[in-house]
C-alpha cells in the first residue's frame, strides 16, 4: 500500500505506557495530489481538531498510570479539550465557502460527540475510507477515531459554537470552540446546540 492509497485523517499516539497522555499524540492528514481524484468538492481550507478528555490533578499522569497498573479503571475525566483548550479555540472562516474539519478523538477513555451550532456536517471520510457523504447535525467519535466533514458556511455572519461533549457519562462534560465568520461583530450565543449525551 502506498501513501496515495491512504488519503484521509488519522490520529497518532505511541502505544506503550501512557506516553500519549503527556504529549505524544497528534493528527496525521494525508492529502491527495492534484492528479488524484477524491469524491467530494475541494474545500477552501482544512482545519484539524483534536478532542480529548483531561484530568486536573494529574498533569504527568503518574496517578492515572498507577491506577491502571493496579487493575482499576480510570476515574471520570474532569473535562474535555478542543486543541488543548476548554474554550476559546477559534477558527476564522468566510461566508459562502466550503471548509473541511478533520476531527480526531485522542481521549484516553471517552467517546465524544462533535457538532457546530447552526451548521450541518457532511461526513466525507473516516480514517482513509471515503463515505456516502451523509449529512449530520452531530457525530460521535469514539476513542482513537478520526473523521473529516465538509461544512458549507451558509449561515448569517456572526460567531457560532463548536461543541464537543461526552457520550455515555454522567455528568456530561463539554468543551467549546468558536467558528468565527470573517467580519462578524456578534459573539456566539447560548444555548449550545443539543447533542446526544447519556
PDB file of C-alpha atoms in Angstrom:
ATOM      1  CA  UNK A   1       0.000   0.000   0.000  1.00  0.00           C
ATOM      2  CA  UNK A   2       1.276   3.453  -0.882  1.00  0.00           C
ATOM      3  CA  UNK A   3       0.689   6.789   0.822  1.00  0.00           C
ATOM      4  CA  UNK A   4      -1.630   7.877  -2.032  1.00  0.00           C
ATOM      5  CA  UNK A   5      -3.914   4.941  -1.122  1.00  0.00           C
ATOM      6  CA  UNK A   6      -4.326   6.249   2.424  1.00  0.00           C
ATOM      7  CA  UNK A   7      -5.655   9.753   1.765  1.00  0.00           C
ATOM      8  CA  UNK A   8      -7.532  10.871   4.855  1.00  0.00           C
ATOM      9  CA  UNK A   9      -7.390  11.734   8.565  1.00  0.00           C
ATOM     10  CA  UNK A  10      -5.709   9.706  11.270  1.00  0.00           C
ATOM     11  CA  UNK A  11      -4.551  10.192  14.823  1.00  0.00           C
ATOM     12  CA  UNK A  12      -1.165   9.101  16.109  1.00  0.00           C
ATOM     13  CA  UNK A  13      -0.188   8.030  19.586  1.00  0.00           C
ATOM     14  CA  UNK A  14       2.577   5.814  20.997  1.00  0.00           C
ATOM     15  CA  UNK A  15       1.157   2.507  22.177  1.00  0.00           C
ATOM     16  CA  UNK A  16       3.454   1.985  25.153  1.00  0.00           C
ATOM     17  CA  UNK A  17       2.559   3.034  28.675  1.00  0.00           C
ATOM     18  CA  UNK A  18       0.837   6.430  28.824  1.00  0.00           C
ATOM     19  CA  UNK A  19       3.230   8.394  26.636  1.00  0.00           C
ATOM     20  CA  UNK A  20       0.413   9.852  24.544  1.00  0.00           C
ATOM     21  CA  UNK A  21      -1.107  11.390  27.649  1.00  0.00           C
ATOM     22  CA  UNK A  22       1.962  13.540  28.228  1.00  0.00           C
ATOM     23  CA  UNK A  23       2.249  14.999  24.760  1.00  0.00           C
ATOM     24  CA  UNK A  24       2.991  12.194  22.309  1.00  0.00           C
ATOM     25  CA  UNK A  25      -0.112  12.383  20.125  1.00  0.00           C
ATOM     26  CA  UNK A  26      -1.390  14.310  17.154  1.00  0.00           C
ATOM     27  CA  UNK A  27      -3.191  14.286  13.849  1.00  0.00           C
ATOM     28  CA  UNK A  28      -1.936  12.993  10.530  1.00  0.00           C
ATOM     29  CA  UNK A  29      -3.749  14.367   7.486  1.00  0.00           C
ATOM     30  CA  UNK A  30      -2.760  12.826   4.158  1.00  0.00           C
ATOM     31  CA  UNK A  31      -3.951  14.982   1.271  1.00  0.00           C
ATOM     32  CA  UNK A  32      -4.428  13.915  -2.317  1.00  0.00           C
ATOM     33  CA  UNK A  33      -2.126  15.225  -5.014  1.00  0.00           C
ATOM     34  CA  UNK A  34      -3.888  17.339  -7.645  1.00  0.00           C
ATOM     35  CA  UNK A  35      -3.911  14.421 -10.129  1.00  0.00           C
ATOM     36  CA  UNK A  36      -5.674  12.050  -7.717  1.00  0.00           C
ATOM     37  CA  UNK A  37      -9.482  12.118  -7.722  1.00  0.00           C
ATOM     38  CA  UNK A  38     -11.352  12.415  -4.434  1.00  0.00           C
ATOM     39  CA  UNK A  39     -15.155  12.028  -4.470  1.00  0.00           C
ATOM     40  CA  UNK A  40     -16.042  15.367  -2.888  1.00  0.00           C
ATOM     41  CA  UNK A  41     -15.690  19.074  -3.625  1.00  0.00           C
ATOM     42  CA  UNK A  42     -12.395  20.691  -2.724  1.00  0.00           C
ATOM     43  CA  UNK A  43     -12.641  22.894   0.388  1.00  0.00           C
ATOM     44  CA  UNK A  44     -11.013  26.326   0.517  1.00  0.00           C
ATOM     45  CA  UNK A  45      -9.257  25.393   3.756  1.00  0.00           C
ATOM     46  CA  UNK A  46      -8.910  22.494   6.174  1.00  0.00           C
ATOM     47  CA  UNK A  47      -8.929  22.685   9.966  1.00  0.00           C
ATOM     48  CA  UNK A  48      -7.646  19.951  12.275  1.00  0.00           C
ATOM     49  CA  UNK A  49      -9.292  19.460  15.666  1.00  0.00           C
ATOM     50  CA  UNK A  50      -8.015  17.180  18.417  1.00  0.00           C
ATOM     51  CA  UNK A  51     -10.677  16.483  21.041  1.00  0.00           C
ATOM     52  CA  UNK A  52      -9.807  14.685  24.257  1.00  0.00           C
ATOM     53  CA  UNK A  53     -10.519  14.162  27.934  1.00  0.00           C
ATOM     54  CA  UNK A  54      -8.277  15.503  30.727  1.00  0.00           C
ATOM     55  CA  UNK A  55      -7.700  15.333  34.469  1.00  0.00           C
ATOM     56  CA  UNK A  56      -6.890  18.441  36.557  1.00  0.00           C
ATOM     57  CA  UNK A  57      -4.994  16.725  39.340  1.00  0.00           C
ATOM     58  CA  UNK A  58      -2.572  14.557  37.407  1.00  0.00           C
ATOM     59  CA  UNK A  59      -0.838  16.536  34.668  1.00  0.00           C
ATOM     60  CA  UNK A  60       2.004  13.991  34.391  1.00  0.00           C
ATOM     61  CA  UNK A  61      -0.418  11.022  34.528  1.00  0.00           C
ATOM     62  CA  UNK A  62       1.539   9.306  37.307  1.00  0.00           C
ATOM     63  CA  UNK A  63      -1.557   8.609  39.437  1.00  0.00           C
ATOM     64  CA  UNK A  64      -3.619   7.510  36.429  1.00  0.00           C
ATOM     65  CA  UNK A  65      -0.864   5.160  35.328  1.00  0.00           C
ATOM     66  CA  UNK A  66      -0.663   3.666  38.828  1.00  0.00           C
ATOM     67  CA  UNK A  67      -4.452   3.230  38.831  1.00  0.00           C
ATOM     68  CA  UNK A  68      -4.296   1.234  35.596  1.00  0.00           C
ATOM     69  CA  UNK A  69      -1.304  -0.796  36.812  1.00  0.00           C
ATOM     70  CA  UNK A  70      -3.316  -1.801  39.899  1.00  0.00           C
ATOM     71  CA  UNK A  71      -6.079  -3.205  37.673  1.00  0.00           C
ATOM     72  CA  UNK A  72      -8.624  -0.473  38.411  1.00  0.00           C
ATOM     73  CA  UNK A  73     -10.416   1.582  35.752  1.00  0.00           C
ATOM     74  CA  UNK A  74      -9.558   5.236  35.245  1.00  0.00           C
ATOM     75  CA  UNK A  75     -11.768   7.715  37.116  1.00  0.00           C
ATOM     76  CA  UNK A  76     -14.147  10.025  35.291  1.00  0.00           C
ATOM     77  CA  UNK A  77     -12.269  12.797  33.494  1.00  0.00           C
ATOM     78  CA  UNK A  78     -12.531  16.357  34.805  1.00  0.00           C
ATOM     79  CA  UNK A  79     -13.201  17.883  31.429  1.00  0.00           C
ATOM     80  CA  UNK A  80     -12.769  17.901  27.663  1.00  0.00           C
ATOM     81  CA  UNK A  81     -10.412  19.876  25.447  1.00  0.00           C
ATOM     82  CA  UNK A  82     -10.536  21.050  21.829  1.00  0.00           C
ATOM     83  CA  UNK A  83      -6.989  21.578  20.556  1.00  0.00           C
ATOM     84  CA  UNK A  84      -5.751  21.734  24.142  1.00  0.00           C
ATOM     85  CA  UNK A  85      -8.324  24.241  25.432  1.00  0.00           C
ATOM     86  CA  UNK A  86     -11.614  24.029  27.308  1.00  0.00           C
ATOM     87  CA  UNK A  87     -12.852  27.074  25.395  1.00  0.00           C
ATOM     88  CA  UNK A  88     -11.615  29.920  23.163  1.00  0.00           C
ATOM     89  CA  UNK A  89     -10.167  27.820  20.330  1.00  0.00           C
ATOM     90  CA  UNK A  90     -11.249  29.820  17.290  1.00  0.00           C
ATOM     91  CA  UNK A  91     -11.413  29.160  13.546  1.00  0.00           C
ATOM     92  CA  UNK A  92     -11.916  32.095  11.154  1.00  0.00           C
ATOM     93  CA  UNK A  93     -13.939  31.370   8.016  1.00  0.00           C
ATOM     94  CA  UNK A  94     -15.570  33.241   5.121  1.00  0.00           C
ATOM     95  CA  UNK A  95     -19.292  33.020   4.494  1.00  0.00           C
ATOM     96  CA  UNK A  96     -20.412  31.078   1.429  1.00  0.00           C
ATOM     97  CA  UNK A  97     -17.255  28.953   1.305  1.00  0.00           C
ATOM     98  CA  UNK A  98     -16.746  25.220   1.858  1.00  0.00           C
ATOM     99  CA  UNK A  99     -14.396  24.087   4.648  1.00  0.00           C
ATOM    100  CA  UNK A 100     -13.061  20.724   5.797  1.00  0.00           C
ATOM    101  CA  UNK A 101     -12.947  19.863   9.502  1.00  0.00           C
ATOM    102  CA  UNK A 102     -10.742  16.856  10.283  1.00  0.00           C
ATOM    103  CA  UNK A 103     -11.577  15.742  13.818  1.00  0.00           C
ATOM    104  CA  UNK A 104      -9.734  13.133  15.898  1.00  0.00           C
ATOM    105  CA  UNK A 105     -10.771  11.784  19.297  1.00  0.00           C
ATOM    106  CA  UNK A 106      -7.449  11.413  21.127  1.00  0.00           C
ATOM    107  CA  UNK A 107      -9.067  10.801  24.526  1.00  0.00           C
ATOM    108  CA  UNK A 108      -7.974   8.069  26.907  1.00  0.00           C
ATOM    109  CA  UNK A 109     -11.436   6.870  27.915  1.00  0.00           C
ATOM    110  CA  UNK A 110     -14.239   8.949  26.482  1.00  0.00           C
ATOM    111  CA  UNK A 111     -16.481   8.776  23.427  1.00  0.00           C
ATOM    112  CA  UNK A 112     -17.164  12.326  22.269  1.00  0.00           C
ATOM    113  CA  UNK A 113     -19.955  13.924  20.247  1.00  0.00           C
ATOM    114  CA  UNK A 114     -18.943  16.745  17.872  1.00  0.00           C
ATOM    115  CA  UNK A 115     -21.185  19.464  16.401  1.00  0.00           C
ATOM    116  CA  UNK A 116     -21.182  23.036  15.082  1.00  0.00           C
ATOM    117  CA  UNK A 117     -24.012  25.373  16.042  1.00  0.00           C
ATOM    118  CA  UNK A 118     -26.288  26.187  13.095  1.00  0.00           C
ATOM    119  CA  UNK A 119     -24.301  24.098  10.596  1.00  0.00           C
ATOM    120  CA  UNK A 120     -24.529  20.663   9.017  1.00  0.00           C
ATOM    121  CA  UNK A 121     -21.589  18.237   8.973  1.00  0.00           C
ATOM    122  CA  UNK A 122     -21.237  16.242   5.755  1.00  0.00           C
ATOM    123  CA  UNK A 123     -19.137  13.177   6.511  1.00  0.00           C
ATOM    124  CA  UNK A 124     -16.743  12.528   3.607  1.00  0.00           C
ATOM    125  CA  UNK A 125     -14.011  10.336   5.101  1.00  0.00           C
ATOM    126  CA  UNK A 126     -13.131   8.191   8.097  1.00  0.00           C
ATOM    127  CA  UNK A 127      -9.524   7.080   8.542  1.00  0.00           C
ATOM    128  CA  UNK A 128      -8.725   6.821   4.857  1.00  0.00           C
ATOM    129  CA  UNK A 129     -12.090   5.480   3.684  1.00  0.00           C
ATOM    130  CA  UNK A 130     -14.450   7.681   1.710  1.00  0.00           C
ATOM    131  CA  UNK A 131     -18.053   7.582   2.886  1.00  0.00           C
ATOM    132  CA  UNK A 132     -21.520   8.010   1.381  1.00  0.00           C
ATOM    133  CA  UNK A 133     -21.496  11.708   2.357  1.00  0.00           C
ATOM    134  CA  UNK A 134     -24.403  11.646   4.769  1.00  0.00           C
ATOM    135  CA  UNK A 135     -25.308  14.918   6.498  1.00  0.00           C
ATOM    136  CA  UNK A 136     -25.349  15.099  10.321  1.00  0.00           C
ATOM    137  CA  UNK A 137     -26.255  17.638  12.968  1.00  0.00           C
ATOM    138  CA  UNK A 138     -23.767  15.927  15.292  1.00  0.00           C
ATOM    139  CA  UNK A 139     -21.391  12.983  15.070  1.00  0.00           C
ATOM    140  CA  UNK A 140     -19.948  10.557  17.633  1.00  0.00           C
ATOM    141  CA  UNK A 141     -16.225   9.823  17.607  1.00  0.00           C
ATOM    142  CA  UNK A 142     -15.025   7.007  19.824  1.00  0.00           C
ATOM    143  CA  UNK A 143     -11.533   6.767  21.309  1.00  0.00           C
ATOM    144  CA  UNK A 144      -8.914   6.744  18.561  1.00  0.00           C
ATOM    145  CA  UNK A 145     -11.328   7.521  15.718  1.00  0.00           C
ATOM    146  CA  UNK A 146     -10.870  10.268  13.129  1.00  0.00           C
ATOM    147  CA  UNK A 147     -13.316  11.674  10.587  1.00  0.00           C
ATOM    148  CA  UNK A 148     -13.474  14.529   8.090  1.00  0.00           C
ATOM    149  CA  UNK A 149     -16.504  16.719   7.468  1.00  0.00           C
ATOM    150  CA  UNK A 150     -17.304  19.272   4.808  1.00  0.00           C
ATOM    151  CA  UNK A 151     -19.131  22.306   6.183  1.00  0.00           C
ATOM    152  CA  UNK A 152     -20.777  24.847   3.878  1.00  0.00           C
ATOM    153  CA  UNK A 153     -20.853  28.246   5.532  1.00  0.00           C
ATOM    154  CA  UNK A 154     -24.353  29.415   4.689  1.00  0.00           C
ATOM    155  CA  UNK A 155     -25.409  30.985   8.000  1.00  0.00           C
ATOM    156  CA  UNK A 156     -25.657  34.708   8.808  1.00  0.00           C
ATOM    157  CA  UNK A 157     -22.327  36.405   9.538  1.00  0.00           C
ATOM    158  CA  UNK A 158     -21.669  36.010  13.275  1.00  0.00           C
ATOM    159  CA  UNK A 159     -19.853  33.600  15.578  1.00  0.00           C
ATOM    160  CA  UNK A 160     -21.073  30.052  16.290  1.00  0.00           C
ATOM    161  CA  UNK A 161     -20.132  27.499  18.926  1.00  0.00           C
ATOM    162  CA  UNK A 162     -18.134  24.396  18.055  1.00  0.00           C
ATOM    163  CA  UNK A 163     -19.065  21.819  20.690  1.00  0.00           C
ATOM    164  CA  UNK A 164     -17.571  18.571  21.950  1.00  0.00           C
ATOM    165  CA  UNK A 165     -19.406  16.691  24.705  1.00  0.00           C
ATOM    166  CA  UNK A 166     -19.038  13.297  26.301  1.00  0.00           C
ATOM    167  CA  UNK A 167     -21.229  10.343  25.432  1.00  0.00           C
ATOM    168  CA  UNK A 168     -22.403   7.720  27.920  1.00  0.00           C
ATOM    169  CA  UNK A 169     -21.204   9.634  31.005  1.00  0.00           C
ATOM    170  CA  UNK A 170     -22.926  11.244  33.946  1.00  0.00           C
ATOM    171  CA  UNK A 171     -22.331  14.136  34.247  1.00  0.00           C
ATOM    172  CA  UNK A 172     -21.863  15.251  30.642  1.00  0.00           C
ATOM    173  CA  UNK A 173     -18.582  17.118  30.063  1.00  0.00           C
ATOM    174  CA  UNK A 174     -18.391  19.823  27.399  1.00  0.00           C
ATOM    175  CA  UNK A 175     -15.717  21.877  25.634  1.00  0.00           C
ATOM    176  CA  UNK A 176     -16.391  24.659  23.165  1.00  0.00           C
ATOM    177  CA  UNK A 177     -14.620  26.478  20.387  1.00  0.00           C
ATOM    178  CA  UNK A 178     -15.689  29.297  18.099  1.00  0.00           C
ATOM    179  CA  UNK A 179     -16.472  29.294  14.390  1.00  0.00           C
ATOM    180  CA  UNK A 180     -15.792  32.958  13.593  1.00  0.00           C
ATOM    181  CA  UNK A 181     -17.211  34.287  10.330  1.00  0.00           C
ATOM    182  CA  UNK A 182     -14.859  36.895   8.852  1.00  0.00           C
ATOM    183  CA  UNK A 183     -16.343  40.328   9.562  1.00  0.00           C
ATOM    184  CA  UNK A 184     -18.506  39.126  12.447  1.00  0.00           C
ATOM    185  CA  UNK A 185     -19.247  41.603  15.212  1.00  0.00           C
ATOM    186  CA  UNK A 186     -21.652  39.243  17.015  1.00  0.00           C
ATOM    187  CA  UNK A 187     -20.423  36.755  19.588  1.00  0.00           C
ATOM    188  CA  UNK A 188     -21.733  33.175  19.671  1.00  0.00           C
ATOM    189  CA  UNK A 189     -24.876  32.941  21.762  1.00  0.00           C
ATOM    190  CA  UNK A 190     -26.352  30.314  24.042  1.00  0.00           C
ATOM    191  CA  UNK A 191     -27.900  27.833  24.183  1.00  0.00           C
ATOM    192  CA  UNK A 192     -25.309  25.381  22.908  1.00  0.00           C
ATOM    193  CA  UNK A 193     -26.633  23.047  20.220  1.00  0.00           C
ATOM    194  CA  UNK A 194     -28.103  19.963  21.853  1.00  0.00           C
ATOM    195  CA  UNK A 195     -26.381  16.683  21.132  1.00  0.00           C
ATOM    196  CA  UNK A 196     -26.894  13.137  22.327  1.00  0.00           C
ATOM    197  CA  UNK A 197     -25.334  12.637  25.724  1.00  0.00           C
ATOM    198  CA  UNK A 198     -26.082   9.745  28.078  1.00  0.00           C
TER     199      UNK A 198
END
